[in-house]
Amino acid sequence: MKTAILSLGVVLSLFASSALAASKEGEACTEPCGARSRQLKGHTFLFPILQQSAFVTSHVGIREGLARYDVPDVPVNDLAPLDVHLTGIQQTLDLSLSITNWLGVTGYGRATIITGTNADGLLASGATVDLLGQLGAVARILRSDTSGTQLSFRAHYGYNRGREITLLPLVNAIVNTPQITVGGIIDGDLGQFLFVPRKESSAQGGLYVAQSFGPVFSLQASGAAEYAWQTRRPFDSVLGGRFDQDTHAFRVFLSVAATLDIYPVTAVPLAVMGEYVFRTGFQERVDQDDRTLKDSTAALGIYYSGRANLQLGIGAVRTFNAEPRPGLGEGGRQLESGEPSLSYGELILRYVW
């Protein structure tokens, strides 16, 4: 009898321990447990704006943004150079699915429209319409909860297709090709001159690291390299059709992001992230020397940090020393503008499960 009671006590004890463990696990997972994939040493990492993260997650995110693009000293035939101001909108969707806790697949899509806000802007730079898609994968190389470190490798293939909308070829064709008449332009040549199709395929790979310094502060950094194949198809009035201009580009991206989250120490669900990216490499150009890339981009974001499975915030981005825009000087000579600057703000929403 005593043995039976003892046995029953052991069974009840094991059951109670199991139930208590399940209860604690349930309490810990009031939010989707998948959100833990971006937590180290009590710190919940944010997804940066300017780079991808080192974490293998399942999430979906959307970003809506407004942009301003300023291009100084754009050459326009024999006219005085123009300072061009453009505005635009951008919509982005990103998706990630974790296959295991160390391997995942990613998808990314972005639509951008930038157009001139005045006659000078339309004449010199027109507008651009871009559609970008990427498919890739992420593999975790190292994760240490003790040191608060995670290292991953990411690779993706991208395809960018769009049309430049510019009046410069039209103006130049009218000036340099007397046989083109206004009637001919109206009958069908206008669209050929205005719209310049272009596309780009790219392959990128890089290492991404995240380092937690406790619940409040963290750093994320990455180094990535990208090779791009580009084709532009302008219209030639003499040939009476479009022709291909094939170029290549090699780009290197060095990025860092720092996050300060005051929620763990103040119970105020607020986090701030500052980011910086330096891009270098070369851009091949038609009938010109290759251009060395050397632009920099900085970003600042403010986020709600009260839930580990939700990222909601606003961000501001500024790019300096971007690639000059092509233009035409007197006599049809190919010239370039000054160094443009790009500024935009966006609303960011991501859900992790």
CSV table of C-alpha atoms in Angstrom, one decimal, residues 3-169:
chain,number,residue,atom,x,y,z
A,3,THR,CA,4.5,1.5,-2.3
A,4,ALA,CA,1.4,2.3,-4.3
A,5,ILE,CA,0.9,5.6,-2.6
A,6,LEU,CA,4.6,6.5,-3.2
A,7,SER,CA,4.2,5.6,-6.9
A,8,LEU,CA,1.1,7.7,-7.2
A,9,GLY,CA,2.9,10.6,-5.6
A,10,VAL,CA,5.7,10.4,-8.1
A,11,VAL,CA,3.3,10.3,-11.0
A,12,LEU,CA,1.4,13.3,-9.7
A,13,SER,CA,4.6,15.1,-9.1
A,14,LEU,CA,5.8,14.5,-12.7
A,15,PHE,CA,2.4,15.5,-14.1
A,16,ALA,CA,2.4,18.7,-12.0
A,17,SER,CA,6.0,19.6,-13.1
A,18,SER,CA,5.0,19.0,-16.8
A,19,ALA,CA,1.9,21.1,-16.4
A,20,LEU,CA,3.8,23.9,-14.7
A,21,ALA,CA,6.5,23.8,-17.5
A,22,ALA,CA,3.7,24.0,-20.1
A,23,SER,CA,2.1,26.9,-18.3
A,24,LYS,CA,5.4,28.8,-18.1
A,25,GLU,CA,6.0,28.2,-21.8
A,26,GLY,CA,2.5,29.4,-22.6
A,27,GLU,CA,3.1,32.5,-20.6
A,28,ALA,CA,6.4,33.1,-22.4
A,29,CYS,CA,4.7,32.7,-25.7
A,30,THR,CA,1.8,35.1,-25.3
A,31,GLU,CA,3.3,36.5,-28.5
A,32,PRO,CA,4.2,34.1,-31.4
A,33,CYS,CA,7.3,32.2,-30.3
A,34,GLY,CA,8.8,32.8,-33.7
A,35,ALA,CA,9.5,36.4,-32.6
A,36,ARG,CA,12.3,35.0,-30.4
A,37,SER,CA,14.3,34.4,-33.6
A,38,ARG,CA,15.4,38.1,-33.5
A,39,GLN,CA,16.1,38.3,-29.8
A,40,LEU,CA,19.5,37.9,-28.1
A,41,LYS,CA,20.4,38.7,-24.4
A,42,GLY,CA,17.0,40.1,-23.8
A,43,HIS,CA,17.2,42.6,-26.7
A,44,THR,CA,14.7,42.6,-29.6
A,45,PHE,CA,16.5,43.5,-32.8
A,46,LEU,CA,14.8,45.9,-35.4
A,47,PHE,CA,14.9,45.3,-39.1
A,48,PRO,CA,17.1,48.1,-40.6
A,49,ILE,CA,16.0,50.2,-43.5
A,50,LEU,CA,19.2,50.3,-45.4
A,51,GLN,CA,20.4,46.7,-45.1
A,52,GLN,CA,19.0,43.2,-44.4
A,53,SER,CA,19.3,41.6,-41.0
A,54,ALA,CA,21.3,38.6,-39.7
A,55,PHE,CA,18.2,36.8,-38.5
A,56,VAL,CA,16.2,33.9,-40.0
A,57,THR,CA,12.6,34.9,-39.5
A,58,SER,CA,9.1,34.4,-40.8
A,59,HIS,CA,7.7,37.8,-41.4
A,60,VAL,CA,5.8,40.1,-43.8
A,61,GLY,CA,6.5,43.8,-44.1
A,62,ILE,CA,5.2,46.8,-46.0
A,63,ARG,CA,6.7,50.3,-46.4
A,64,GLU,CA,5.2,53.4,-47.9
A,65,GLY,CA,7.4,56.4,-48.7
A,66,LEU,CA,7.6,59.8,-50.3
A,67,ALA,CA,10.8,61.0,-51.9
A,68,ARG,CA,12.5,64.2,-53.1
A,69,TYR,CA,15.4,64.0,-55.6
A,70,ASP,CA,17.5,67.1,-56.2
A,71,VAL,CA,19.9,67.3,-59.2
A,72,PRO,CA,22.1,70.4,-59.6
A,73,ASP,CA,23.5,71.8,-62.9
A,74,VAL,CA,21.8,69.5,-65.4
A,75,PRO,CA,23.1,70.2,-69.0
A,76,VAL,CA,20.3,71.1,-71.5
A,77,ASN,CA,21.8,71.7,-75.0
A,78,ASP,CA,22.9,75.4,-75.3
A,79,LEU,CA,20.7,76.5,-72.4
A,80,ALA,CA,22.0,77.4,-69.0
A,81,PRO,CA,22.3,74.4,-66.7
A,82,LEU,CA,19.2,73.7,-64.7
A,83,ASP,CA,18.7,72.8,-61.1
A,84,VAL,CA,16.1,70.1,-61.2
A,85,HIS,CA,13.7,69.1,-58.3
A,86,LEU,CA,11.9,65.8,-58.5
A,87,THR,CA,9.4,64.1,-56.2
A,88,GLY,CA,8.2,60.5,-56.0
A,89,ILE,CA,6.4,57.7,-54.2
A,90,GLN,CA,7.7,54.3,-53.3
A,91,GLN,CA,5.9,51.1,-52.1
A,92,THR,CA,7.8,48.1,-50.8
A,93,LEU,CA,6.8,44.6,-49.8
A,94,ASP,CA,9.2,42.1,-48.2
A,95,LEU,CA,8.5,38.5,-47.1
A,96,SER,CA,10.7,36.0,-45.3
A,97,LEU,CA,9.9,32.3,-44.5
A,98,SER,CA,12.1,30.3,-42.1
A,99,ILE,CA,12.4,26.6,-43.3
A,100,THR,CA,14.4,25.7,-40.1
A,101,ASN,CA,15.8,27.9,-37.4
A,102,TRP,CA,19.0,28.3,-39.4
A,103,LEU,CA,17.7,28.5,-43.0
A,104,GLY,CA,15.1,30.7,-44.7
A,105,VAL,CA,13.9,32.0,-48.1
A,106,THR,CA,13.2,35.7,-48.8
A,107,GLY,CA,11.3,37.8,-51.3
A,108,TYR,CA,11.3,41.5,-52.0
A,109,GLY,CA,9.3,43.8,-54.3
A,110,ARG,CA,9.4,47.5,-54.8
A,111,ALA,CA,7.7,50.0,-57.1
A,112,THR,CA,9.1,53.6,-57.4
A,113,ILE,CA,7.8,56.5,-59.4
A,114,ILE,CA,9.8,59.8,-59.5
A,115,THR,CA,8.7,62.7,-61.7
A,116,GLY,CA,9.5,66.3,-62.2
A,117,THR,CA,7.5,68.9,-60.3
A,118,ASN,CA,8.0,71.7,-62.8
A,119,ALA,CA,8.9,72.4,-66.5
A,120,ASP,CA,12.6,72.4,-65.8
A,121,GLY,CA,12.4,69.0,-64.0
A,122,LEU,CA,10.4,67.4,-66.8
A,123,LEU,CA,12.7,68.8,-69.5
A,124,ALA,CA,16.0,67.9,-68.0
A,125,SER,CA,15.3,64.6,-66.1
A,126,GLY,CA,11.7,63.7,-66.8
A,127,ALA,CA,10.6,60.8,-64.7
A,128,THR,CA,11.5,57.3,-63.9
A,129,VAL,CA,9.3,54.3,-63.3
A,130,ASP,CA,11.0,51.3,-61.6
A,131,LEU,CA,9.8,47.8,-60.6
A,132,LEU,CA,12.3,45.7,-58.6
A,133,GLY,CA,11.9,42.1,-57.5
A,134,GLN,CA,14.3,39.9,-55.6
A,135,LEU,CA,14.4,36.2,-54.5
A,136,GLY,CA,17.0,34.9,-52.1
A,137,ALA,CA,18.0,32.8,-49.1
A,138,VAL,CA,19.5,33.3,-45.7
A,139,ALA,CA,21.6,30.8,-43.8
A,140,ARG,CA,22.6,31.2,-40.1
A,141,ILE,CA,26.3,30.5,-39.6
A,142,LEU,CA,26.7,31.3,-35.8
A,143,ARG,CA,24.3,32.1,-32.9
A,144,SER,CA,25.5,32.6,-29.4
A,145,ASP,CA,23.0,33.6,-26.7
A,146,THR,CA,25.9,33.9,-24.2
A,147,SER,CA,27.8,36.6,-26.2
A,148,GLY,CA,24.7,37.9,-27.9
A,149,THR,CA,26.0,37.4,-31.4
A,150,GLN,CA,24.5,36.1,-34.6
A,151,LEU,CA,26.2,35.8,-38.0
A,152,SER,CA,24.5,34.9,-41.3
A,153,PHE,CA,25.1,34.7,-45.0
A,154,ARG,CA,22.5,36.1,-47.5
A,155,ALA,CA,22.4,35.8,-51.3
A,156,HIS,CA,19.7,36.9,-53.7
A,157,TYR,CA,19.0,37.4,-57.4
A,158,GLY,CA,17.3,40.7,-58.5
A,159,TYR,CA,15.6,41.9,-61.5
A,160,ASN,CA,14.8,45.6,-62.1
A,161,ARG,CA,12.7,46.8,-65.0
A,162,GLY,CA,11.6,50.3,-65.8
A,163,ARG,CA,11.3,53.2,-68.2
A,164,GLU,CA,13.0,56.5,-68.2
A,165,ILE,CA,10.8,59.4,-69.3
A,166,THR,CA,12.9,62.2,-70.6
A,167,LEU,CA,12.4,65.1,-73.0
A,168,LEU,CA,16.1,65.7,-73.8
A,169,PRO,CA,16.3,63.1,-76.6
